PDB file of C-alpha atoms in Angstrom:
ATOM      1  CA  ASN A1388      -5.788  17.076 -10.203  1.00 67.00           C
ATOM      2  CA  ALA A1389      -2.250  15.842  -9.690  1.00 77.00           C
ATOM      3  CA  GLY A1390      -3.291  13.512  -6.857  1.00 92.00           C
ATOM      4  CA  VAL A1391      -0.237  12.663  -4.761  1.00 95.00           C
ATOM      5  CA  THR A1392       3.144  14.034  -5.790  1.00 96.00           C
ATOM      6  CA  GLN A1393       6.535  13.150  -4.363  1.00 97.00           C
ATOM      7  CA  THR A1394       9.913  14.775  -4.802  1.00 97.00           C
ATOM      8  CA  PRO A1395      12.606  13.907  -5.540  1.00 97.00           C
ATOM      9  CA  LYS A1396      12.162  10.770  -7.657  1.00 96.00           C
ATOM     10  CA  PHE A1397      15.708   9.595  -6.956  1.00 97.00           C
ATOM     11  CA  GLN A1398      18.217  10.519  -4.273  1.00 97.00           C
ATOM     12  CA  VAL A1399      21.658   9.316  -3.253  1.00 97.00           C
ATOM     13  CA  LEU A1400      22.922  10.199   0.204  1.00 97.00           C
ATOM     14  CA  LYS A1401      26.076   9.501   2.112  1.00 97.00           C
ATOM     15  CA  THR A1402      25.843   7.940   5.551  1.00 98.00           C
ATOM     16  CA  GLY A1403      25.114  10.590   8.155  1.00 97.00           C
ATOM     17  CA  GLN A1404      23.554  13.113   5.795  1.00 97.00           C
ATOM     18  CA  SER A1405      20.045  14.379   6.386  1.00 96.00           C
ATOM     19  CA  MET A1406      17.322  15.188   3.905  1.00 96.00           C
ATOM     20  CA  THR A1407      13.598  15.729   3.524  1.00 98.00           C
ATOM     21  CA  LEU A1408      11.342  13.770   1.209  1.00 98.00           C
ATOM     22  CA  GLN A1409       8.439  15.875   0.061  1.00 98.00           C
ATOM     23  CA  CYS A1410       4.844  14.722  -0.339  1.00 97.00           C
ATOM     24  CA  ALA A1411       1.913  16.838  -1.431  1.00 97.00           C
ATOM     25  CA  GLN A1412      -1.708  16.012  -2.200  1.00 96.00           C
ATOM     26  CA  ASP A1413      -4.465  18.032  -3.786  1.00 95.00           C
ATOM     27  CA  MET A1414      -7.288  15.643  -2.892  1.00 91.00           C
ATOM     28  CA  ASN A1415      -8.161  17.409   0.379  1.00 91.00           C
ATOM     29  CA  HIS A1416      -7.807  14.156   2.302  1.00 90.00           C
ATOM     30  CA  GLU A1417      -7.260  14.246   6.034  1.00 90.00           C
ATOM     31  CA  TYR A1418      -5.159  11.115   6.305  1.00 90.00           C
ATOM     32  CA  MET A1419      -1.620  10.808   4.972  1.00 92.00           C
ATOM     33  CA  SER A1420       1.020   8.119   5.445  1.00 92.00           C
ATOM     34  CA  TRP A1421       4.597   7.288   4.639  1.00 95.00           C
ATOM     35  CA  TYR A1422       5.662   3.738   3.733  1.00 94.00           C
ATOM     36  CA  ARG A1423       8.960   2.187   2.794  1.00 95.00           C
ATOM     37  CA  GLN A1424       9.369  -0.782   0.490  1.00 94.00           C
ATOM     38  CA  ASP A1425      12.548  -2.794   0.469  1.00 93.00           C
ATOM     39  CA  PRO A1426      13.371  -4.946  -2.587  1.00 86.00           C
ATOM     40  CA  GLY A1427      10.973  -7.877  -3.004  1.00 82.00           C
ATOM     41  CA  MET A1428       9.046  -6.947   0.121  1.00 86.00           C
ATOM     42  CA  GLY A1429       5.698  -5.456   1.014  1.00 87.00           C
ATOM     43  CA  LEU A1430       5.226  -1.915   2.263  1.00 89.00           C
ATOM     44  CA  ARG A1431       5.885  -1.007   5.888  1.00 91.00           C
ATOM     45  CA  LEU A1432       4.288   1.986   7.574  1.00 90.00           C
ATOM     46  CA  ILE A1433       6.734   4.592   8.907  1.00 94.00           C
ATOM     47  CA  HIS A1434       4.529   7.464  10.130  1.00 94.00           C
ATOM     48  CA  TYR A1435       1.006   8.622   9.521  1.00 91.00           C
ATOM     49  CA  SER A1436      -1.172  11.640  10.140  1.00 92.00           C
ATOM     50  CA  VAL A1437      -4.924  11.892  10.673  1.00 88.00           C
ATOM     51  CA  GLY A1438      -5.005  15.640  10.116  1.00 90.00           C
ATOM     52  CA  ALA A1439      -3.008  18.854  10.259  1.00 93.00           C
ATOM     53  CA  GLY A1440      -1.028  19.040  13.477  1.00 94.00           C
ATOM     54  CA  ILE A1441      -1.498  15.356  14.307  1.00 93.00           C
ATOM     55  CA  THR A1442       1.060  12.641  13.591  1.00 94.00           C
ATOM     56  CA  ASP A1443       1.788   9.190  14.957  1.00 92.00           C
ATOM     57  CA  GLN A1444       4.271   6.385  14.547  1.00 92.00           C
ATOM     58  CA  GLY A1445       3.794   3.357  12.378  1.00 89.00           C
ATOM     59  CA  GLU A1446       5.640   0.073  12.302  1.00 88.00           C
ATOM     60  CA  VAL A1447       9.170   1.352  11.537  1.00 93.00           C
ATOM     61  CA  PRO A1448       9.503   4.985  12.742  1.00 95.00           C
ATOM     62  CA  ASN A1449      13.096   5.003  13.995  1.00 96.00           C
ATOM     63  CA  GLY A1450      15.368   7.382  12.110  1.00 96.00           C
ATOM     64  CA  TYR A1451      12.494   9.385  10.615  1.00 97.00           C
ATOM     65  CA  ASN A1452      10.576  12.495  11.617  1.00 97.00           C
ATOM     66  CA  VAL A1453       7.375  13.942  10.199  1.00 97.00           C
ATOM     67  CA  SER A1454       5.276  17.043  10.638  1.00 96.00           C
ATOM     68  CA  ARG A1455       1.907  18.082   9.245  1.00 96.00           C
ATOM     69  CA  SER A1456       1.437  21.829   9.247  1.00 96.00           C
ATOM     70  CA  THR A1457      -1.074  21.826   6.378  1.00 96.00           C
ATOM     71  CA  THR A1458      -3.598  19.388   4.955  1.00 95.00           C
ATOM     72  CA  GLU A1459      -1.701  19.271   1.676  1.00 96.00           C
ATOM     73  CA  ASP A1460       1.881  18.561   2.763  1.00 97.00           C
ATOM     74  CA  PHE A1461       3.449  15.736   4.756  1.00 97.00           C
ATOM     75  CA  PRO A1462       7.271  15.825   4.577  1.00 98.00           C
ATOM     76  CA  LEU A1463       9.421  12.947   5.820  1.00 98.00           C
ATOM     77  CA  ARG A1464      12.798  13.814   7.323  1.00 98.00           C
ATOM     78  CA  LEU A1465      15.728  11.475   7.540  1.00 97.00           C
ATOM     79  CA  LEU A1466      17.768  12.678  10.479  1.00 92.00           C
ATOM     80  CA  SER A1467      21.066  10.873   9.834  1.00 96.00           C
ATOM     81  CA  ALA A1468      20.923   8.565   6.844  1.00 97.00           C
ATOM     82  CA  ALA A1469      22.086   4.963   7.216  1.00 97.00           C
ATOM     83  CA  PRO A1470      22.545   2.252   4.552  1.00 96.00           C
ATOM     84  CA  SER A1471      19.607   0.379   6.134  1.00 96.00           C
ATOM     85  CA  GLN A1472      17.377   3.217   4.967  1.00 97.00           C
ATOM     86  CA  THR A1473      18.057   2.423   1.331  1.00 97.00           C
ATOM     87  CA  SER A1474      14.562   1.788   0.038  1.00 97.00           C
ATOM     88  CA  VAL A1475      11.693   3.109  -2.037  1.00 97.00           C
ATOM     89  CA  TYR A1476       9.496   5.517  -0.102  1.00 98.00           C
ATOM     90  CA  PHE A1477       5.819   5.945  -0.867  1.00 96.00           C
ATOM     91  CA  CYS A1478       3.490   8.607   0.394  1.00 96.00           C
ATOM     92  CA  ALA A1479      -0.234   7.850   0.493  1.00 93.00           C
ATOM     93  CA  THR A1480      -3.442   9.648   1.277  1.00 92.00           C
ATOM     94  CA  THR A1481      -6.947   8.497   2.061  1.00 86.00           C
ATOM     95  CA  THR A1482     -10.299   9.799   3.133  1.00 77.00           C
ATOM     96  CA  GLY A1483     -10.134   7.430   6.094  1.00 66.00           C
ATOM     97  CA  LEU A1484     -11.930   4.578   4.441  1.00 65.00           C
ATOM     98  CA  TYR A1485      -9.965   1.925   2.719  1.00 66.00           C
ATOM     99  CA  GLU A1486      -8.924   3.286  -0.613  1.00 82.00           C
ATOM    100  CA  GLN A1487      -5.451   4.747  -0.277  1.00 86.00           C
ATOM    101  CA  TYR A1488      -3.931   6.753  -3.108  1.00 90.00           C
ATOM    102  CA  PHE A1489      -0.192   6.365  -3.495  1.00 93.00           C
ATOM    103  CA  GLY A1490       2.389   8.679  -4.941  1.00 95.00           C
ATOM    104  CA  PRO A1491       4.974   7.542  -7.518  1.00 95.00           C
ATOM    105  CA  GLY A1492       7.655   6.944  -4.902  1.00 96.00           C
ATOM    106  CA  THR A1493      11.160   8.188  -4.098  1.00 97.00           C
ATOM    107  CA  ARG A1494      14.029   5.774  -4.638  1.00 97.00           C
ATOM    108  CA  LEU A1495      16.669   6.465  -1.977  1.00 97.00           C
ATOM    109  CA  THR A1496      20.161   5.002  -1.878  1.00 97.00           C
ATOM    110  CA  VAL A1497      22.421   5.561   1.127  1.00 97.00           C
ATOM    111  CA  THR A1498      26.075   4.764   0.611  1.00 97.00           C
TER     112      THR A1498
ATOM    113  CA  LEU B 201      -4.230  -5.982  12.882  1.00 55.00           C
ATOM    114  CA  ALA B 202      -5.142  -9.325  11.379  1.00 63.00           C
ATOM    115  CA  LYS B 203      -2.287 -11.206   9.746  1.00 81.00           C
ATOM    116  CA  THR B 204      -2.806 -12.345   6.170  1.00 89.00           C
ATOM    117  CA  THR B 205      -1.319 -15.263   4.268  1.00 92.00           C
ATOM    118  CA  GLN B 206      -1.334 -15.470   0.484  1.00 95.00           C
ATOM    119  CA  PRO B 207       0.652 -17.457  -2.093  1.00 96.00           C
ATOM    120  CA  ILE B 208       4.018 -16.015  -3.024  1.00 95.00           C
ATOM    121  CA  SER B 209       3.499 -16.361  -6.759  1.00 96.00           C
ATOM    122  CA  MET B 210       1.131 -17.610  -9.450  1.00 97.00           C
ATOM    123  CA  ASP B 211       1.493 -18.096 -13.189  1.00 97.00           C
ATOM    124  CA  SER B 212      -1.327 -17.823 -15.671  1.00 97.00           C
ATOM    125  CA  TYR B 213      -1.975 -17.363 -19.381  1.00 97.00           C
ATOM    126  CA  GLU B 214      -3.717 -14.614 -21.265  1.00 97.00           C
ATOM    127  CA  GLY B 215      -7.476 -14.995 -21.298  1.00 97.00           C
ATOM    128  CA  GLN B 216      -7.619 -17.207 -18.218  1.00 97.00           C
ATOM    129  CA  GLU B 217      -9.250 -16.369 -14.901  1.00 97.00           C
ATOM    130  CA  VAL B 218      -6.881 -15.879 -11.986  1.00 98.00           C
ATOM    131  CA  ASN B 219      -8.014 -16.544  -8.428  1.00 98.00           C
ATOM    132  CA  ILE B 220      -5.847 -15.510  -5.501  1.00 97.00           C
ATOM    133  CA  THR B 221      -6.884 -16.687  -2.057  1.00 96.00           C
ATOM    134  CA  CYS B 222      -5.896 -14.860   1.106  1.00 95.00           C
ATOM    135  CA  SER B 223      -6.196 -16.359   4.597  1.00 94.00           C
ATOM    136  CA  HIS B 224      -7.002 -14.087   7.538  1.00 91.00           C
ATOM    137  CA  ASN B 225      -8.022 -16.361  10.394  1.00 92.00           C
ATOM    138  CA  ASN B 226      -7.909 -13.609  13.028  1.00 89.00           C
ATOM    139  CA  ILE B 227     -10.090 -11.116  11.213  1.00 90.00           C
ATOM    140  CA  ALA B 228     -12.042  -8.902  13.616  1.00 88.00           C
ATOM    141  CA  THR B 229     -15.668  -7.869  13.408  1.00 89.00           C
ATOM    142  CA  ASN B 230     -14.827  -4.335  12.269  1.00 84.00           C
ATOM    143  CA  ASP B 231     -12.260  -5.388   9.693  1.00 86.00           C
ATOM    144  CA  TYR B 232     -12.662  -4.908   5.972  1.00 88.00           C
ATOM    145  CA  ILE B 233     -10.740  -6.802   3.284  1.00 90.00           C
ATOM    146  CA  THR B 234      -8.977  -4.765   0.640  1.00 90.00           C
ATOM    147  CA  TRP B 235      -6.856  -5.724  -2.360  1.00 94.00           C
ATOM    148  CA  TYR B 236      -4.191  -3.618  -4.030  1.00 94.00           C
ATOM    149  CA  GLN B 237      -2.206  -4.094  -7.240  1.00 96.00           C
ATOM    150  CA  GLN B 238       1.357  -2.922  -7.688  1.00 95.00           C
ATOM    151  CA  PHE B 239       3.343  -2.687 -10.903  1.00 95.00           C
ATOM    152  CA  PRO B 240       7.146  -2.401 -10.814  1.00 89.00           C
ATOM    153  CA  SER B 241       8.389   1.072  -9.892  1.00 87.00           C
ATOM    154  CA  GLN B 242       4.887   2.284  -9.033  1.00 92.00           C
ATOM    155  CA  GLY B 243       2.873   2.752  -5.879  1.00 93.00           C
ATOM    156  CA  PRO B 244       0.077   0.280  -5.076  1.00 93.00           C
ATOM    157  CA  ARG B 245      -3.306   0.872  -6.660  1.00 93.00           C
ATOM    158  CA  PHE B 246      -6.637   0.049  -5.024  1.00 91.00           C
ATOM    159  CA  ILE B 247      -8.545  -2.764  -6.723  1.00 93.00           C
ATOM    160  CA  ILE B 248     -11.477  -3.736  -4.548  1.00 93.00           C
ATOM    161  CA  GLN B 249     -12.774  -3.819  -0.999  1.00 91.00           C
ATOM    162  CA  GLY B 250     -15.403  -5.905   0.766  1.00 92.00           C
ATOM    163  CA  TYR B 251     -16.825  -6.938   4.095  1.00 92.00           C
ATOM    164  CA  LYS B 252     -18.793 -10.085   3.317  1.00 92.00           C
ATOM    165  CA  THR B 253     -20.297 -12.155   0.464  1.00 91.00           C
ATOM    166  CA  LYS B 254     -19.380 -10.922  -2.995  1.00 96.00           C
ATOM    167  CA  VAL B 255     -18.270  -7.607  -4.392  1.00 95.00           C
ATOM    168  CA  THR B 256     -17.724  -6.924  -8.073  1.00 96.00           C
ATOM    169  CA  ASN B 257     -16.421  -3.935  -9.964  1.00 94.00           C
ATOM    170  CA  GLU B 258     -15.133  -3.342 -13.475  1.00 94.00           C
ATOM    171  CA  VAL B 259     -11.742  -4.807 -12.629  1.00 92.00           C
ATOM    172  CA  ALA B 260     -12.273  -7.779 -10.308  1.00 97.00           C
ATOM    173  CA  SER B 261     -14.536  -9.731  -8.005  1.00 98.00           C
ATOM    174  CA  LEU B 262     -13.999 -10.418  -4.345  1.00 97.00           C
ATOM    175  CA  PHE B 263     -15.525 -13.492  -2.716  1.00 97.00           C
ATOM    176  CA  ILE B 264     -15.772 -13.649   1.064  1.00 97.00           C
ATOM    177  CA  PRO B 265     -17.279 -16.728   2.778  1.00 96.00           C
ATOM    178  CA  ALA B 266     -19.590 -16.416   5.739  1.00 96.00           C
ATOM    179  CA  ASP B 267     -16.866 -16.999   8.330  1.00 95.00           C
ATOM    180  CA  ARG B 268     -14.692 -14.283   6.686  1.00 95.00           C
ATOM    181  CA  LYS B 269     -11.510 -16.201   7.506  1.00 95.00           C
ATOM    182  CA  SER B 270     -10.426 -16.074   3.900  1.00 95.00           C
ATOM    183  CA  SER B 271     -11.159 -14.169   0.718  1.00 96.00           C
ATOM    184  CA  THR B 272     -10.552 -14.753  -2.971  1.00 97.00           C
ATOM    185  CA  LEU B 273      -9.699 -12.118  -5.517  1.00 98.00           C
ATOM    186  CA  SER B 274     -10.828 -13.113  -8.991  1.00 98.00           C
ATOM    187  CA  LEU B 275      -9.378 -11.463 -12.090  1.00 97.00           C
ATOM    188  CA  PRO B 276     -11.396 -12.438 -15.175  1.00 94.00           C
ATOM    189  CA  ARG B 277      -9.673 -13.019 -18.529  1.00 94.00           C
ATOM    190  CA  VAL B 278      -6.261 -11.657 -17.593  1.00 97.00           C
ATOM    191  CA  SER B 279      -3.948  -9.970 -20.063  1.00 96.00           C
ATOM    192  CA  LEU B 280      -0.198  -9.440 -20.046  1.00 97.00           C
ATOM    193  CA  SER B 281      -0.752  -6.055 -18.403  1.00 96.00           C
ATOM    194  CA  ASP B 282      -2.195  -7.769 -15.319  1.00 96.00           C
ATOM    195  CA  THR B 283       1.286  -9.027 -14.436  1.00 97.00           C
ATOM    196  CA  ALA B 284       1.847  -7.410 -11.043  1.00 97.00           C
ATOM    197  CA  VAL B 285       2.020  -8.023  -7.310  1.00 96.00           C
ATOM    198  CA  TYR B 286      -1.343  -8.282  -5.556  1.00 97.00           C
ATOM    199  CA  TYR B 287      -1.687  -7.492  -1.871  1.00 94.00           C
ATOM    200  CA  CYS B 288      -4.451  -8.584   0.495  1.00 93.00           C
ATOM    201  CA  LEU B 289      -5.005  -6.278   3.472  1.00 89.00           C
ATOM    202  CA  VAL B 290      -7.286  -6.603   6.455  1.00 87.00           C
ATOM    203  CA  GLY B 291      -8.073  -3.854   8.924  1.00 80.00           C
ATOM    204  CA  GLU B 292     -10.575  -1.461  10.425  1.00 72.00           C
ATOM    205  CA  SER B 293     -12.252   1.411   8.696  1.00 59.00           C
ATOM    206  CA  GLY B 294     -11.881   4.986   9.811  1.00 54.00           C
ATOM    207  CA  ALA B 295      -8.658   6.403  11.170  1.00 50.00           C
ATOM    208  CA  ALA B 296      -7.301   2.960  11.911  1.00 49.00           C
ATOM    209  CA  GLY B 297      -7.613   2.198   8.229  1.00 49.00           C
ATOM    210  CA  ASN B 298      -4.726   4.509   7.719  1.00 57.00           C
ATOM    211  CA  LYS B 299      -2.505   1.944   9.387  1.00 64.00           C
ATOM    212  CA  LEU B 300      -2.932  -0.919   6.961  1.00 70.00           C
ATOM    213  CA  THR B 301      -0.187  -3.520   6.888  1.00 73.00           C
ATOM    214  CA  PHE B 302       1.020  -4.833   3.569  1.00 79.00           C
ATOM    215  CA  GLY B 303       2.294  -8.407   3.580  1.00 79.00           C
ATOM    216  CA  GLY B 304       4.544  -9.902   0.951  1.00 82.00           C
ATOM    217  CA  GLY B 305       1.841 -10.075  -1.708  1.00 93.00           C
ATOM    218  CA  THR B 306       1.296 -12.531  -4.560  1.00 97.00           C
ATOM    219  CA  ARG B 307       3.382 -12.084  -7.666  1.00 96.00           C
ATOM    220  CA  VAL B 308       1.191 -12.896 -10.677  1.00 98.00           C
ATOM    221  CA  LEU B 309       2.869 -13.554 -14.000  1.00 98.00           C
ATOM    222  CA  VAL B 310       0.630 -13.655 -17.067  1.00 97.00           C
ATOM    223  CA  LYS B 311       2.195 -15.449 -20.002  1.00 97.00           C
ATOM    224  CA  PRO B 312       1.232 -15.108 -23.666  1.00 96.00           C
TER     225      PRO B 312
END
C-alpha cells in the first residue's frame, strides 16, 4: 500500500496563477484533510472531508477550494495564488479516530 | 478545541530519557490526548494516544494525571534519530477528530 500520496512535491507559481494539489489514499479511510505548515510553525487545517461528497472548512480556508468525488482523492485548488500561500501543504487521512496518516507534502512557492 | 501549551525546545543526550509535558487546562470530557512526531521535510507521524492514566507502546509512554489537565510524553533512551518536533494535540474522537489543531510543538534536539 502506498498510503497517502501527494503530487507535485515542489511547485513554483506566479501571483494570480491557479493550480491543483493532488492527494490520493489507498487506505479506504473516510476522513481526509488538508493542512498548511509555514516555516517554524505548526500545521493549520485548511479543509476537511468526512466522506465522498462532503467537505467543510477548517481554520484557514480562504483562497482554497476542495471537492471529494471519490473516497480515494481529495484535491486542493488554489484559485489565485498569493505570496501568503507560500507554504508546505500536507494531506492526511484517518479512520475517524485519532491516528492521522500524512502524505509527504507539497512545497509551494508563490512569487 | 482545547488549547495546548508545551515547551518550545528541549535538549538531551543519547541514551537519556526525554519527558515533554503538555498543558491542556480546558480539556473536555470527550477529548483524547494524542502526540505526533515530525522530522524535517516530512509529514507528522502518530506516536501515541491516551485518555487517562498511562499508555505505553513500543515507542513511548504517555502519562495522564487524574485531572487530565496535563500529559507527559516519555521517550526512553533517546538516540540521535529522535531529534524532531513533537506535537501534543487534544480533541474529540470521531468526525471531530479530523479537525485536530497542531500548536507550535516542542523541538527536541538529541546530542551525541
